[in-house]
Amino acid sequence: MYKRQVQRWINWSKDNYAKHGFGLWVIEHRTTGDFIGDCGLTWQNVDGQEVLEVGYHVLPERQGQGLATEGASACLRHGFETLDATMVTAIINPDNMASRRVAERIGMTVWKRTRDPSRAPIVSTAATAKRHDALNCRHGCVPTEETRPAPSRPGASASSWGERGLSLIHISEPTRLRRIS
């Protein structure tokens, strides 16, 4: 069963890039290459409405270090400045207080409380381009050309942010996703 779930996730990720040109990125330590998690932007359906969502997942042993906040913030900026999004959401389990705090730190507020397709409760937070501009992107979401490393793998594009030596890497080759398992 686990292999099928992983294959579905890989296919979903590849479909996002094929349809929209973006999706989730691997978060890895720039120097060591250690896997830390993933984050990125994907289209999701919330109550029949297609919304752009910022997602972030960090390994439990690396949580509490501001990594999800930095990654989500960089993705939020990418959504507004590169994709010209007018709103970006985060779909969160209401019991996941750490994820809710990340959303708050990057300027999101509760947009709606609803249920996912399995009827589990969710809180959808949102940030708008207008609010993002008003906050002047003061949440550490400014990857610069000076800190952005060149892609380290064929078929990959990368950006970096913050002072923790992290990289977001979009992996376009499905075989490269083996690192995640």
Backbone as a ProteinNet text record, in pm:
[ID]
protein_1_A
[PRIMARY]
MYKRQVQRWINWSKDNYAKHGFGLWVIEHRTTGDFIGDCGLTWQNVDGQEVLEVGYHVLPERQGQGLATEGASACLRHGFETLDATMVTAIINPDNMASRRVAERIGMTVWKRTRDPSRAPIVSTAATAKRHDALNCRHGCVPTEETRPAPSRPGASASSWGERGLSLIHISEPTRLRRIS
[TERTIARY]
82	0	86.6	193.5	277.5	337.1	384.9	443.9	340.9	217	111.9	84.6	84.8	63.4	176.2	298.6	413.5	403.8	367.3	355.7	244.2	133.1	25.3	75.6	153.2	206.7	302.7	388.4	481.7	404.5	303.5	222.5	150.4	96.2	28.1	126	246.5	348.2	387.4	408.8	444.4	331.6	207.4	91.6	84.9	114.2	114.2	212.5	332.1	432.2	391.9	335.3	294	180.3	84.1	-32.1	-5.5	70.1	81.1	222.5	321.9	459.8	520.6	451	501.8	436.3	488.1	436.7	520.1	542.1	619.8	768.4	849.5	994.4	1044.8	1156	1224.7	1298.1	1296.1	1379.5	1497.6	1616.4	1734.2	1838.6	1927.9	2037	2133.9	2165.5	2246.5	2385.4	2445.4	2581.5	2584.3	2499.1	2504.2	2415.2	2314.1	2218.3	2115.6	2115.5	2019.7	1876.6	1786.7	1644.3	1584.9	1509.9	1447.1	1295.2	1242.2	1098	1062.9	942.8	902.3	811.1	802	707.9	687.5	582.2	556.3	412.4	375.1	241.4	171.4	46.3	-35.7	-179.1	-251.6	-393.3	-472.6	-565.1	-649.8	-794.8	-885.4	-1027.8	-1076.7	-1131.4	-1190.8	-1335.1	-1426.7	-1570.4	-1607.4	-1550.1	-1583	-1507.5	-1418.6	-1341.5	-1195.3	-1136.1	-994.4	-913.4	-825.5	-744.1	-597.8	-510.1	-367.1	-327.9	-266.8	-229.7	-79.2	-30.2	108.8	108.5	188.9	200.9	341.9	356.5	488.4	486.2	590.2	605	752.5	782.2	920	930.8	1042	1063.9	1049.3	989.7	967.4	1094.1	1206.3	1329.1	1383.9	1330.4	1375.7	1270.1	1156.7	1052.4	1093.9	1032.3	1059.7	1183.9	1237.9	1358.8	1331.4	1203.9	1167.9	1180.7	1207.2	1230.2	1101.7	991.2	863.9	823.4	845.7	811.4	892.7	1022.4	1106.2	1063.6	1042.1	1002.6	866.6	769.1	634.3	634.9	713.9	722.2	780.4	885.1	944.2	844.4	769.5	668.5	555.6	514.4	409.9	454	575.2	626.6	629.3	673.1	676.1	534.8	436.8	299.1	250.9	280.7	235.6	319	449.1	535.4	562.9	567.7	599	473.2	380.9	259.5	144.4	162.8	58.9	-69.9	-56.6	-174.3	-233.9	-365.4	-430.3	-458.6	-460.1	-481.2	-407.7	-346	-282.6	-337	-372.9	-430.3	-332.9	-362.1	-297.6	-410.2	-418	-523.3	-464.4	-522.7	-460.6	-559.9	-513.2	-590.9	-602.2	-723.7	-739.2	-660.7	-626.3	-549.2	-399.4	-355.3	-212.8	-172.3	-147.8	-117.8	13.1	111	239.1	216.9	136.8	110	28.9	-62.8	-141.2	-51.1	47.7	140.7	226.9	268.2	344.8	261.4	136	47.8	33.7	17.9	6.5	135.1	248.6	377.6	401.6	345.1	365.7	251.2	169.4	67.8	-68.8	-93.7	-224.2	-321.5	-448.1	-555.3	-660.7	-748.7	-850.5	-942	-955.1	-1043.1	-1175.7	-1169.9	-1291.9	-1260.4	-1362	-1355.3	-1450.5	-1401.4	-1482.7	-1436.7	-1466.4	-1425.7	-1359.9	-1263.6	-1200.3	-1290.9	-1254.1	-1340.8	-1374.2	-1287.7	-1316.8	-1402	-1443.6	-1527.7	-1451	-1317.7	-1237.7	-1236.5	-1242.6	-1242.6	-1108.6	-1115.8	-996.5	-1019.8	-912.8	-915	-836.7	-894.4	-822.1	-788.1	-658.7	-612.7	-579.9	-570.7	-542	-464.4	-387	-320.4	-355.6	-372.8	-400.4	-278.5	-269.9	-157.3	-153.2	-269.7	-275.6	-219	-258.3	-207.6	-58.1	-14	128.3	210.6	162.7	232.7	234.3	122.9	114.3	211.6	233.4	328.1	471.4	487.3	618.2	711.3	652.6	728.6	835.7	797.3	896.1	912.2	871.1	875.4	993.8	1098.2	1217.4	1204.8	1120.6	1094.5	1161.3	1285.7	1351.8	1472.9	1451.6	1567.8	1633.9	1764.2	1833.6	1923.4	1958.7	2047.9	2181.7	2226.8	2356.3	2354.2	2239.9	2234.1	2177.2	2126.5	2063.9	2171.2	2185.3	2286.5	2240.4	2333.9	2298.7	2239.6	2146.8	2093.2	2206.6	2196	2302.8	2281.3	2167.6	2138	2080.6	2102.8	2036.7	1885.2	1814.6	1668.8	1615.2	1700.2	1654.1	1671.9	1583.3	1602.8	1602	1674.4	1686.9	1678.4	1639.7	1649.7	1683.4	1736.8	1768.3	1721.4	1715.6	1671.1	1729	1723.7	1759.8	1907.9	1939.8	2079.2	2107.1	2014.6	2032.3	2092.1	2126.7	2187	2091	1966	1864.7	1844.4	1799.5	1766.6	1630.6	1554.6	1432.3	1470.4	1441.9	1480.5	1358.5	1329.6	1225.7	1292.5	1245.6	1305.1	1209.6	1254.5	1166.7	1181.1	1286.8	1306.9	1245.1	1149.1	1084.8	1182.6	1288.6	1384.8	1456.9	1464.4	1529.4	1447.5	1319.9	1234	1262.6	1346.7	1380.9	1442.9	1505.1	1565.8	1464.3	1338.5	1234.6	1201.1	1207.3	1166.5	1270.9
-119.6	0	126.3	129.1	247.2	285.4	187.8	216.6	279	233.5	293	436.4	463.6	601.1	692.2	644.7	723.6	747.8	644.1	659.8	758.6	754.6	852.6	993.9	1012	1143.4	1190.4	1102.3	1137.4	1177.6	1099.7	1132.2	1265.5	1289.2	1416.1	1532.4	1515.2	1620.5	1647.3	1542.4	1558.8	1626.6	1590.1	1652.8	1802.2	1839.5	1982.2	2059.6	2006.2	2075.4	2076.7	1967.5	1961.5	2060.6	2070.8	2157.2	2303.7	2327.6	2464.1	2521.4	2435.2	2482.1	2500.9	2458.2	2468.4	2361.4	2346.5	2246.8	2251.1	2135	2127.1	2115.6	2169.5	2159.1	2080.9	2014.8	1951.2	2060.7	2053.5	2141.2	2056.7	2100.9	2027.9	2126.8	2077.4	2160.3	2181.6	2305.8	2339.7	2277	2268.1	2216	2064	2005.1	1860	1782.7	1851.1	1782.4	1702.1	1713.3	1638.9	1683.6	1587.3	1614.3	1669.7	1779.2	1842.7	1838.5	1845.9	1846.1	1890	1944.4	2000.2	2118.8	2202.6	2314.2	2360.4	2433.8	2483	2526.7	2548	2596.2	2492.6	2464.3	2373	2425.2	2388.9	2423.3	2318.1	2364.2	2276.6	2321.4	2230.1	2261.5	2277.9	2394.8	2421.5	2462.1	2375.7	2401.7	2437.5	2365.5	2387.3	2501	2566	2677	2635.2	2653.5	2624.7	2739.3	2704.8	2805.3	2763	2861.1	2835.3	2818.2	2703.6	2675	2669.3	2727	2707.3	2591	2490.6	2375.2	2367.2	2315	2302.6	2184.6	2102.9	1983.7	1971.8	1967.8	1959.8	1837.5	1764.8	1647.7	1685	1596.8	1629.3	1674.5	1610.6	1648	1784	1841.9	1974.1	2082.4	2045.6	2143.3	2233.8	2350.7	2444.8	2529.3	2525.4	2601.8	2714.9	2736.6	2842.8	2803.9	2677.2	2633.8	2638	2591.6	2595.4	2739.9	2828.1	2969.5	3029.7	3002.6	3056.4	3002.1	2872.1	2811.9	2861.2	2861	2906.2	3053	3132.8	3274.6	3296.6	3222.8	3234.3	3189.7	3084.5	3036.9	3138.2	3198.5	3300.2	3415.6	3461.4	3570.5	3528.7	3406.7	3356.6	3359.6	3318.1	3318.9	3457.6	3555.7	3691.4	3761.6	3748	3826.2	3761.2	3629.8	3561.6	3509.7	3453.9	3396.2	3495.9	3614.9	3718.3	3671.4	3586.6	3541	3659	3659.3	3762.4	3711.8	3577	3516.1	3383.3	3353.8	3224	3172.7	3045.1	2986	2885.2	2844	2729.8	2647.7	2522.2	2434.4	2356.8	2374.9	2328	2249.3	2138.1	2066.7	2160.1	2184.6	2281.7	2245.7	2118.4	2077.4	2099	2129.9	2146.6	2291.5	2317.3	2454.6	2505.6	2419	2463.4	2514.6	2442.2	2485.1	2614.2	2626.9	2750.4	2868.7	2847.7	2955.6	2995.6	2896.5	2928.8	3020.5	2984	3064.9	3206.4	3217.6	3350	3430.6	3365.2	3435.1	3492.1	3427.9	3478.6	3569.4	3612.5	3712.9	3660	3530.7	3475.1	3488.3	3501.1	3503.1	3402.1	3363	3262.6	3316.2	3238.2	3270.5	3198.7	3068.4	2992.8	2865.9	2816.1	2686	2595.6	2479.4	2391.3	2247.1	2158.9	2018.4	1976.6	1884	1832.4	1725.2	1668.6	1569	1448	1413.1	1300.3	1344	1469	1530.7	1566.3	1558.9	1601.8	1754.9	1811.9	1958.7	2017.3	2131	2204.9	2353.6	2424.3	2569.7	2614.4	2699.3	2753.2	2897	2923.9	3059.9	3118.6	3248.8	3312.3	3440.9	3470.4	3600	3653.9	3782.8	3845	3924.8	3948.1	4025.8	4163.3	4224.1	4356.5	4352.6	4252	4239.4	4209.5	4124.9	4090.6	4216.7	4300	4425.2	4516.3	4521.1	4607	4561.8	4430.2	4378.5	4401.7	4444.2	4474.5	4354.4	4235.2	4110.4	4108.5	4142	4149.2	4015.9	3909.1	3777.9	3693.9	3756.5	3682.1	3607.2	3654.5	3579.3	3642.9	3679.1	3749.7	3671.9	3568.2	3503.4	3601.1	3614.1	3708.4	3635.2	3701.2	3640.6	3604.2	3684.1	3656	3525	3488.8	3367.9	3249.2	3271.5	3163	3079.4	2949.9	2867.2	2822.8	2787.1	2728.6	2591.4	2544.9	2410.5	2308.5	2217.4	2121.9	1991.3	1975.5	1850.9	1881.4	1794.6	1813.8	1809.5	1898.4	1899.5	1963.8	2028.2	2089.3	2239.6	2310	2453	2477.3	2576.1	2593.7	2739.3	2762.2	2893.5	2871.2	2970.4	2956.2	3079.9	3069.6	3182.8	3170.6	3280.9	3281.8	3258.1	3240.3	3223.4	3081.4	2989.7	2853.1	2762	2818.3	2736.8	2637	2676.8	2586.5	2611.6	2511.3	2524.8	2463.9	2527.3	2468.4	2414.1	2289.6	2231.7	2170.4	2214.7	2152.8	2040.8	1920.5	1805.6	1760.4	1770.8	1736.6	1590.9	1524	1384.4	1296.4	1207.7	1126.8	1036.8	993.4	907.5	982.5	1112.1	1191.9	1193.6	1161.3	1163.8	1046.5	953.3	842.4	891	1006.8	1060.9	1078.7	1099.1	1125.4	999.5	883.8	760.6	708.7
0	0	0	80	91.1	-44.1	-120.7	-251.8	-345.5	-338.4	-422.6	-382.9	-252.8	-206.1	-253.2	-243.8	-288.9	-439	-515.2	-660.1	-695.8	-623.2	-646.2	-619.4	-510.6	-477.1	-586.3	-634.7	-742.3	-867.3	-904	-1022.5	-1004.6	-886.4	-858	-871.1	-816.7	-825.8	-970.4	-1047	-1187.9	-1264.3	-1234.5	-1300.1	-1268.6	-1144	-1107.8	-1194	-1210	-1292	-1438.3	-1487.2	-1627.5	-1655.6	-1564.3	-1584.8	-1551.7	-1444.6	-1392.4	-1394.4	-1411.6	-1412.8	-1274.4	-1169.8	-1032.7	-947.5	-827.5	-732.8	-606.3	-547.4	-424.4	-454.8	-363.8	-372.5	-251.2	-268	-156.1	-79.9	51.3	133	178.4	143.7	188.3	237.8	320.9	368.6	253.5	225.3	108.7	114.4	229.9	241.7	247.1	331.3	352.1	256.2	199.4	113.8	191	324.6	406	376.1	360.8	339.5	468.5	456.1	571.6	560.8	439	420.3	279.8	264.2	135.8	159.1	59.2	62.2	-81.6	-103.2	-237.3	-253.8	-378.6	-413.1	-499.6	-467.6	-547.3	-550.4	-653.2	-661.3	-584.6	-500.7	-420.3	-433	-408.3	-411.1	-267.8	-237.5	-107	-131.4	-91.5	-107.6	-251	-346.9	-487.2	-553.2	-480.6	-534.9	-545.6	-664.1	-683.3	-622.9	-528.4	-460.9	-465	-469.8	-465.7	-319.6	-288.5	-150.1	-134.6	-24.5	15.1	114.3	83.1	171.8	226	346.7	408.7	504	494	576.9	613.7	742	789.5	880.9	867.6	952.1	1099.4	1180.8	1322.3	1395.4	1366.7	1438	1396	1287.4	1241.6	1265.4	1325.2	1353.3	1468.7	1475.6	1582.6	1558.8	1437.2	1405.3	1306.2	1273.8	1179.5	1033.5	1005.4	868.3	784.8	841.6	769	741.9	838.5	820.7	707	704.1	596.1	460.7	451.9	324.6	278.1	369.3	333.4	292.8	360.6	329.2	189.6	155.8	22.3	-84.3	-55.7	-150.9	-167.5	-57.1	-61.6	-150.1	-130.2	-213.1	-360.6	-388.2	-526	-586.1	-507	-555.3	-593.4	-509.8	-537.2	-643.7	-635.8	-723.5	-857.8	-862.9	-988.5	-1057.9	-980.8	-1038.9	-1043.9	-988.9	-984.9	-918.3	-816.8	-741.9	-665.3	-649.8	-569.6	-427.9	-411.2	-280.6	-277.2	-164.6	-141.1	-8.6	-4.9	115.9	176.5	297.9	362.4	423.8	389.6	440.4	557.8	675.9	799.3	883.6	940.9	1041.7	1161.9	1212.9	1321.8	1447.3	1466.3	1583.6	1566	1444.8	1417.5	1447.4	1574.4	1617.5	1557.9	1539.5	1481.7	1339.9	1260.8	1123.9	1122.4	1215	1223.2	1257.5	1345.8	1381.7	1262	1181.4	1060.6	971.5	948.3	863.5	919.3	1050.1	1111.6	1094.1	1110.9	1099.4	959.7	859.3	722.9	678.9	774.8	747.1	708.6	727.5	692	808.2	773.5	872	828.5	922	890.3	781.1	677.1	565.2	583.6	615.1	640.7	716.9	784.8	851.5	776	735.8	654	676.5	582.3	592.2	461.3	473.1	352.3	290.4	175.8	110.6	197.7	293.8	383.1	502.5	503.5	607.1	733.4	729.7	844.2	848.5	967.5	976.2	931.1	864.1	824.8	849.1	867.6	871.9	750.4	670.1	556	586.8	595.6	617.3	480.9	471.9	343.3	363	262.8	252.2	115.2	105.8	-23.2	-66.1	-195.7	-247.4	-181.7	-161.2	-99.8	42.1	119.2	257	255.6	163.7	154.1	126.4	34.6	5.4	127.7	199.8	316.9	425.9	436.8	535.4	490	365.1	308.6	314.1	307.8	305.5	414.2	534.6	642.6	715.8	654.3	718.4	672.7	623.9	586.7	456.1	366.7	244.9	124.4	137.8	29.7	-20.5	-106.4	-164.3	-261.3	-257.1	-343.1	-440	-548.1	-646.9	-583.9	-486.8	-424.7	-347.1	-288.3	-206.7	-282.4	-401.4	-475.9	-545.2	-507.1	-571.5	-709.4	-792.6	-921.8	-896.9	-982.7	-965.9	-958.8	-861.6	-840.5	-916.1	-980.1	-1049.1	-1186.1	-1284.3	-1413.7	-1394.2	-1460.1	-1451.6	-1325.6	-1245.9	-1121.7	-1129	-1058	-1040.6	-890.9	-845.2	-700.9	-661.6	-538	-477.5	-331.1	-266.8	-125	-52.5	77.8	155.3	295.2	366.9	507.5	531.4	655.7	694.7	739.8	719.5	766.5	659.9	544.1	439.6	380.2	356.6	302.8	155.1	85.9	-55.7	-81.3	-170.4	-224.4	-360.6	-385	-512.9	-579.4	-700.3	-781.6	-859.5	-839.7	-907.4	-1016.3	-1139.8	-1251.2	-1294.1	-1252.2	-1287.8	-1179.3	-1214.2	-1111.4	-1037.1	-1101.7	-1034.5	-922.6	-932.1	-828.1	-699.6	-708.4	-591.3	-496.9	-537.3	-449.5	-320	-321	-199.7	-89	-124.6	-26	52.9	-10.7	56.7	152.4
[MASK]
+++++++++++++++++++++++++++++++++++++++++++++++++++++++++++++++++++++++++++++++++++++++++++++++++++++++++++++++++++++++++++++++++++++++++++++++++++++++++++++++++++++++++++++++++++++

